[in-house]
CSV table of C-alpha atoms in Angstrom, one decimal:
chain,number,residue,atom,x,y,z
A,1,MET,CA,-116.9,-61.1,-217.0
A,2,THR,CA,-116.8,-64.7,-218.2
A,3,SER,CA,-114.0,-66.7,-216.6
A,4,LYS,CA,-111.6,-68.3,-219.0
A,5,LYS,CA,-110.4,-71.7,-217.8
A,6,LYS,CA,-108.1,-74.2,-219.5
A,7,LYS,CA,-107.3,-77.6,-218.1
A,8,VAL,CA,-103.7,-79.0,-218.6
A,9,ASP,CA,-103.0,-82.6,-217.5
A,10,GLU,CA,-99.3,-83.3,-216.9
A,11,GLU,CA,-98.3,-87.0,-216.7
A,12,MET,CA,-95.1,-87.5,-214.9
A,13,GLU,CA,-94.0,-91.1,-215.3
A,14,ASP,CA,-91.4,-93.2,-213.5
A,15,VAL,CA,-91.3,-91.0,-210.4
A,16,GLU,CA,-88.5,-92.0,-208.1
A,17,GLU,CA,-89.0,-91.5,-204.4
A,18,GLU,CA,-85.7,-90.5,-202.7
A,19,ASP,CA,-84.4,-90.6,-199.1
A,20,VAL,CA,-87.0,-93.2,-197.9
A,21,GLU,CA,-86.1,-94.5,-194.4
A,22,VAL,CA,-87.3,-97.9,-193.1
A,23,SER,CA,-87.4,-98.0,-189.4
A,24,ASP,CA,-88.9,-101.4,-188.8
A,25,ASP,CA,-86.5,-104.3,-189.7
A,26,ASP,CA,-89.3,-106.8,-189.4
A,27,ASP,CA,-91.3,-105.3,-192.2
A,28,ASP,CA,-92.4,-107.8,-194.8
A,29,ASP,CA,-90.2,-108.1,-197.8
A,30,SER,CA,-93.2,-107.5,-200.0
A,31,ASP,CA,-93.5,-104.0,-198.4
A,32,SER,CA,-89.8,-103.1,-198.8
A,33,GLU,CA,-89.9,-104.2,-202.5
A,34,GLU,CA,-93.0,-102.1,-203.3
A,35,GLN,CA,-93.3,-101.1,-206.9
A,36,MET,CA,-91.9,-97.5,-207.2
A,37,ASP,CA,-92.6,-97.0,-210.9
A,38,GLU,CA,-96.0,-95.4,-211.2
A,39,GLU,CA,-97.9,-92.7,-213.1
A,40,VAL,CA,-98.8,-89.6,-211.2
A,41,GLN,CA,-101.3,-87.3,-212.9
A,42,ILE,CA,-101.3,-83.7,-211.7
A,43,ASP,CA,-104.0,-81.3,-212.9
A,44,PHE,CA,-103.3,-77.7,-213.5
A,45,GLU,CA,-105.9,-75.0,-214.4
A,46,ALA,CA,-104.9,-72.0,-216.5
A,47,ARG,CA,-107.2,-69.0,-216.5
A,48,ILE,CA,-107.2,-65.2,-216.9
A,49,PRO,CA,-105.4,-63.2,-214.1
A,50,GLU,CA,-107.8,-61.9,-211.5
A,51,ASP,CA,-107.5,-59.4,-208.6
A,52,SER,CA,-107.2,-62.4,-206.2
A,53,ASP,CA,-104.0,-63.4,-208.0
A,54,ALA,CA,-102.1,-60.2,-207.3
A,55,ASN,CA,-99.9,-61.5,-204.5
A,56,GLY,CA,-99.0,-64.6,-206.5
A,57,ILE,CA,-98.2,-62.6,-209.6
A,58,ARG,CA,-96.1,-60.1,-207.7
A,59,THR,CA,-94.1,-63.0,-206.1
A,60,LEU,CA,-93.3,-64.4,-209.5
A,61,LEU,CA,-92.2,-60.9,-210.8
A,62,GLN,CA,-90.2,-60.3,-207.7
A,63,GLN,CA,-88.2,-63.4,-208.5
A,64,VAL,CA,-87.0,-61.7,-211.7
A,65,PHE,CA,-86.4,-58.1,-210.5
A,66,LEU,CA,-85.3,-58.9,-206.9
A,67,LYS,CA,-84.1,-55.6,-205.4
A,68,ALA,CA,-84.1,-53.7,-208.6
A,69,HIS,CA,-86.0,-50.3,-208.5
A,70,VAL,CA,-89.0,-51.5,-210.5
A,71,ASN,CA,-92.5,-51.1,-209.2
A,72,VAL,CA,-93.7,-54.7,-209.4
A,73,THR,CA,-97.0,-53.8,-207.8
A,74,GLU,CA,-97.9,-51.5,-210.6
A,75,LEU,CA,-96.7,-54.0,-213.1
A,76,THR,CA,-98.9,-56.6,-211.5
A,77,ASP,CA,-101.9,-54.3,-211.6
A,78,THR,CA,-101.2,-53.7,-215.3
A,79,ILE,CA,-101.1,-57.5,-216.0
A,80,ILE,CA,-104.4,-58.0,-214.2
A,81,SER,CA,-106.1,-55.0,-216.0
A,82,GLN,CA,-105.2,-56.4,-219.4
A,83,ASN,CA,-106.6,-59.9,-218.6
A,84,TYR,CA,-107.8,-60.4,-222.2
A,85,VAL,CA,-104.3,-61.6,-222.9
A,86,GLY,CA,-102.2,-63.9,-220.7
A,87,SER,CA,-102.8,-66.7,-218.2
A,88,VAL,CA,-102.0,-67.8,-214.7
A,89,MET,CA,-101.6,-71.4,-213.8
A,90,LYS,CA,-103.0,-72.8,-210.6
A,91,GLN,CA,-104.1,-76.1,-209.1
A,92,PRO,CA,-107.8,-76.5,-209.4
A,93,TYR,CA,-109.9,-76.3,-206.3
A,94,THR,CA,-111.1,-79.5,-204.6
A,95,PRO,CA,-113.3,-79.8,-201.5
A,96,GLU,CA,-110.4,-81.4,-199.7
A,97,ASP,CA,-108.6,-78.1,-199.8
A,98,ASP,CA,-110.9,-76.7,-197.1
A,99,ASP,CA,-109.7,-79.3,-194.6
A,100,ASP,CA,-106.2,-77.9,-194.4
A,101,GLU,CA,-107.1,-74.2,-194.8
A,102,ASP,CA,-106.9,-73.4,-191.1
A,103,ASP,CA,-103.5,-75.0,-190.6
A,104,MET,CA,-101.8,-74.1,-193.9
A,105,GLY,CA,-103.5,-71.0,-195.2
A,106,ASP,CA,-105.4,-70.6,-198.5
A,107,SER,CA,-103.0,-72.5,-200.8
A,108,THR,CA,-105.7,-72.8,-203.4
A,109,ASP,CA,-105.1,-69.2,-204.3
A,110,SER,CA,-101.3,-69.5,-205.1
A,111,VAL,CA,-100.2,-68.7,-208.6
A,112,LEU,CA,-97.8,-71.4,-209.9
A,113,ALA,CA,-97.0,-69.9,-213.3
A,114,LEU,CA,-97.6,-66.7,-215.4
A,115,THR,CA,-97.4,-66.1,-219.1
A,116,THR,CA,-98.4,-62.8,-220.6
A,117,VAL,CA,-97.0,-59.8,-222.5
A,118,VAL,CA,-96.9,-56.1,-221.7
A,119,ASN,CA,-96.5,-53.5,-224.5
A,120,LEU,CA,-93.6,-51.4,-223.3
A,121,THR,CA,-94.1,-48.9,-226.2
A,122,GLU,CA,-97.9,-48.4,-225.6
A,123,ARG,CA,-97.4,-48.2,-221.8
A,124,LYS,CA,-94.3,-46.1,-221.8
A,125,GLU,CA,-95.8,-43.5,-219.4
A,126,LEU,CA,-96.2,-46.1,-216.6
A,127,GLU,CA,-93.8,-45.7,-213.7
A,128,CYS,CA,-92.9,-49.4,-213.8
A,129,VAL,CA,-92.1,-49.4,-217.5
A,130,LYS,CA,-90.0,-46.3,-217.2
A,131,GLN,CA,-88.1,-47.8,-214.3
A,132,MET,CA,-87.6,-51.1,-216.1
A,133,LYS,CA,-86.3,-49.5,-219.3
A,134,THR,CA,-83.9,-47.3,-217.3
A,135,MET,CA,-82.7,-50.2,-215.2
A,136,LEU,CA,-82.1,-52.4,-218.2
A,137,GLN,CA,-80.3,-49.7,-220.2
A,138,ASP,CA,-78.1,-49.0,-217.3
A,139,LYS,CA,-77.2,-52.7,-217.0
A,140,CYS,CA,-76.5,-52.9,-220.7
A,141,ARG,CA,-74.1,-49.9,-220.5
A,142,ALA,CA,-72.3,-51.4,-217.5
A,143,CYS,CA,-72.1,-55.0,-218.8
A,144,ALA,CA,-72.2,-54.8,-222.6
A,145,ALA,CA,-71.3,-51.2,-223.5
A,146,ASP,CA,-70.8,-52.1,-227.2
A,147,LYS,CA,-74.5,-53.1,-227.4
A,148,ALA,CA,-75.9,-50.1,-225.5
A,149,ASP,CA,-76.8,-48.0,-228.5
A,150,THR,CA,-78.4,-50.8,-230.4
A,151,PHE,CA,-80.4,-51.8,-227.3
A,152,ALA,CA,-81.6,-48.2,-226.7
A,153,LYS,CA,-82.8,-47.9,-230.2
A,154,LEU,CA,-84.7,-51.2,-230.1
A,155,LEU,CA,-86.3,-50.3,-226.7
A,156,ASN,CA,-87.3,-46.7,-227.5
A,157,ASP,CA,-88.4,-46.8,-231.2
A,158,PRO,CA,-91.9,-45.3,-231.1
A,159,ASP,CA,-92.8,-46.9,-234.5
A,160,LYS,CA,-91.8,-50.4,-233.6
A,161,HIS,CA,-93.6,-51.8,-230.5
A,162,MET,CA,-91.7,-53.8,-228.0
A,163,GLY,CA,-93.5,-56.5,-226.0
A,164,TYR,CA,-92.2,-57.6,-222.6
A,165,LEU,CA,-92.8,-61.3,-222.8
A,166,ILE,CA,-93.2,-62.8,-219.3
A,167,SER,CA,-93.0,-66.6,-218.7
A,168,GLU,CA,-92.5,-67.2,-215.0
A,169,ARG,CA,-93.1,-70.3,-212.9
A,170,PHE,CA,-91.9,-71.9,-209.7
A,171,LEU,CA,-88.6,-73.8,-210.2
A,172,ASN,CA,-89.9,-77.3,-209.6
A,173,LEU,CA,-92.6,-77.1,-212.3
A,174,PRO,CA,-91.9,-78.8,-215.7
A,175,PRO,CA,-91.2,-76.9,-218.9
A,176,ASN,CA,-94.2,-78.7,-220.5
A,177,LEU,CA,-96.5,-76.2,-218.8
A,178,ALA,CA,-95.0,-73.4,-220.9
A,179,VAL,CA,-96.3,-74.8,-224.2
A,180,PRO,CA,-100.1,-74.5,-223.7
A,181,MET,CA,-99.7,-71.1,-222.1
A,182,PHE,CA,-97.6,-69.7,-225.0
A,183,GLU,CA,-100.1,-71.2,-227.5
A,184,SER,CA,-103.0,-69.6,-225.6
A,185,LEU,CA,-101.1,-66.2,-225.5
A,186,LEU,CA,-100.6,-66.3,-229.3
A,187,LYS,CA,-104.3,-66.9,-229.9
A,188,GLU,CA,-105.3,-64.1,-227.5
A,189,MET,CA,-102.9,-61.6,-229.1
A,190,GLU,CA,-104.3,-62.5,-232.5
A,191,LYS,CA,-107.8,-61.9,-231.3
A,192,ALA,CA,-106.7,-58.6,-229.7
A,193,ARG,CA,-105.1,-57.4,-232.9
A,194,GLY,CA,-108.4,-58.2,-234.7
A,195,LYS,CA,-110.0,-55.7,-232.4
A,196,LYS,CA,-107.4,-53.1,-233.3
A,197,MET,CA,-105.7,-53.4,-229.9
A,198,ALA,CA,-101.9,-52.7,-229.5
A,199,TYR,CA,-100.6,-56.2,-229.7
A,200,GLY,CA,-98.8,-56.0,-233.0
A,201,PHE,CA,-95.1,-56.2,-232.0
A,202,SER,CA,-91.9,-55.7,-233.9
A,203,HIS,CA,-89.8,-57.4,-231.1
A,204,TYR,CA,-90.2,-59.2,-227.8
A,205,LEU,CA,-88.0,-58.7,-224.8
A,206,MET,CA,-87.4,-61.3,-222.1
A,207,VAL,CA,-85.6,-61.1,-218.8
A,208,CYS,CA,-84.6,-64.7,-218.0
A,209,LYS,CA,-83.3,-66.1,-214.7
A,210,THR,CA,-79.9,-67.7,-215.4
A,211,PHE,CA,-77.0,-69.1,-213.4
A,212,GLU,CA,-73.3,-69.4,-214.1
A,213,LEU,CA,-71.6,-72.6,-213.1
A,214,LYS,CA,-67.9,-73.6,-213.4
A,215,THR,CA,-67.5,-76.9,-215.0
A,216,ALA,CA,-64.9,-79.6,-214.2
A,217,HIS,CA,-62.3,-77.9,-216.5
A,218,ASN,CA,-62.9,-74.5,-214.8
A,219,GLN,CA,-65.0,-73.4,-217.8
A,220,LYS,CA,-68.0,-71.1,-217.2
A,221,GLN,CA,-71.3,-72.2,-218.4
A,222,MET,CA,-74.7,-70.4,-218.3
A,223,PHE,CA,-77.8,-72.3,-217.4
A,224,PHE,CA,-81.4,-71.1,-217.7
A,225,SER,CA,-83.8,-71.7,-214.8
A,226,ASN,CA,-86.6,-72.2,-217.3
A,227,SER,CA,-84.8,-74.6,-219.6
A,228,GLU,CA,-86.9,-73.9,-222.7
A,229,GLU,CA,-85.6,-70.3,-222.6
A,230,GLU,CA,-82.3,-71.5,-224.0
A,231,LEU,CA,-84.1,-71.9,-227.3
A,232,PHE,CA,-85.2,-68.3,-227.2
A,233,HIS,CA,-81.5,-67.4,-226.6
A,234,ASP,CA,-80.4,-69.4,-229.6
A,235,ASP,CA,-82.8,-67.5,-231.9
A,236,SER,CA,-82.4,-64.0,-230.3
A,237,ASP,CA,-81.2,-61.0,-232.2
A,238,PHE,CA,-79.7,-59.4,-229.2
A,239,GLY,CA,-78.8,-60.2,-225.6
A,240,PHE,CA,-76.6,-59.5,-222.6
A,241,ASN,CA,-76.2,-60.8,-219.0
A,242,TYR,CA,-75.9,-58.9,-215.8
A,243,SER,CA,-75.2,-60.3,-212.3
A,244,VAL,CA,-77.7,-60.2,-209.4
A,245,GLU,CA,-75.4,-61.9,-207.0
A,246,HIS,CA,-75.7,-59.0,-204.5
A,247,GLU,CA,-79.5,-58.5,-204.9
A,248,ARG,CA,-80.7,-61.8,-203.4
A,249,ASP,CA,-83.0,-61.8,-200.4
A,250,GLU,CA,-82.9,-64.5,-197.8
A,251,GLY,CA,-84.7,-67.5,-199.3
A,252,VAL,CA,-84.8,-66.1,-202.8
A,253,GLU,CA,-82.3,-68.1,-205.0
A,254,LYS,CA,-80.4,-68.9,-201.8
A,255,TRP,CA,-79.9,-72.4,-203.0
A,256,SER,CA,-77.8,-71.2,-205.9
A,257,SER,CA,-75.1,-69.8,-203.7
A,258,GLU,CA,-75.0,-73.1,-201.8
A,259,ASP,CA,-74.4,-75.0,-205.0
A,260,GLY,CA,-71.7,-72.6,-206.2
A,261,MET,CA,-73.9,-71.1,-208.9
A,262,LYS,CA,-73.8,-67.4,-209.5
A,263,PRO,CA,-77.2,-65.8,-210.4
A,264,TYR,CA,-77.6,-63.7,-213.4
A,265,ARG,CA,-80.3,-62.1,-215.5
A,266,THR,CA,-80.1,-62.7,-219.3
A,267,VAL,CA,-81.9,-60.1,-221.4
A,268,LEU,CA,-83.0,-61.3,-224.8
A,269,VAL,CA,-84.5,-59.4,-227.7
A,270,PHE,CA,-85.9,-61.2,-230.8
A,271,SER,CA,-88.1,-60.3,-233.7
A,272,ALA,CA,-91.8,-61.1,-233.1
A,273,GLY,CA,-92.0,-63.5,-236.0
A,274,LYS,CA,-89.7,-65.9,-234.2
A,275,LEU,CA,-92.0,-66.6,-231.3
A,276,GLU,CA,-94.0,-69.3,-233.1
A,277,THR,CA,-90.8,-70.8,-234.5
A,278,VAL,CA,-89.3,-71.1,-231.1
A,279,LEU,CA,-92.5,-72.6,-229.7
A,280,GLU,CA,-92.3,-75.3,-232.3
A,281,LYS,CA,-88.7,-76.0,-231.3
A,282,ILE,CA,-89.7,-76.3,-227.7
A,283,LYS,CA,-92.4,-78.8,-228.5
A,284,HIS,CA,-90.0,-80.8,-230.6
A,285,GLU,CA,-87.4,-80.9,-227.8
A,286,LEU,CA,-90.1,-81.9,-225.3
A,287,ASN,CA,-91.2,-84.7,-227.5
A,288,LYS,CA,-87.7,-86.1,-227.5
A,289,THR,CA,-87.7,-86.6,-223.7
């Protein structure tokens, strides 16, 4: 199969270097006043998911579902099997990577980001889909009982296909990366529909990583780990939050508890036609920064 590769260059300007210690008091003044403002160019490579990406994809999905009873291994296999839609983001291989392989492992194979969609209606017989739908409906009944019937109808309507829209990346990666990956996904879904494949959706569902923080006036405010997902929230037709405070593993979202932030998952449902509209809003907001 021909490998699909896309290059994305991210320019991160005015990088500030923090916590720099100078141990030699006799260093030249010219060294201590070294220019800190510089442009750092980081290359990312987006391509179709492959078998070798399984561990990386599973790690990103585990960030979402934590200890929930959802078979993320089967979900990972499903994503890789439908690699005609969706992308993983990685750093491109360079010969220098081989120098550190023995000491640090094969870091060149790590998946930094994932964007794809899974048809929950078409794949309703998969164990992972059944588990995910059951879990989300249970959470909705427990946390937003007044919305449970509406959610169940949207999720289980056989005539209106629901797409589970996945956009996951590591926390320190910028939101700019989401734009080309979403644009690529839109083109791939259009191509798949042209081949009569089941990528014509009525609605999309997202499960977003969010955190609740008390402000100075003891008000509660919700923040999205992927900041651009707040724009999906603003245009969503339906949504609810559920706590995952007691589902965290050691090292997974541990920093949030240390900062006094309570972790949640925010479930969003929006009509399929809004995806391109929200993407334009994301690009507009990014251009302002």
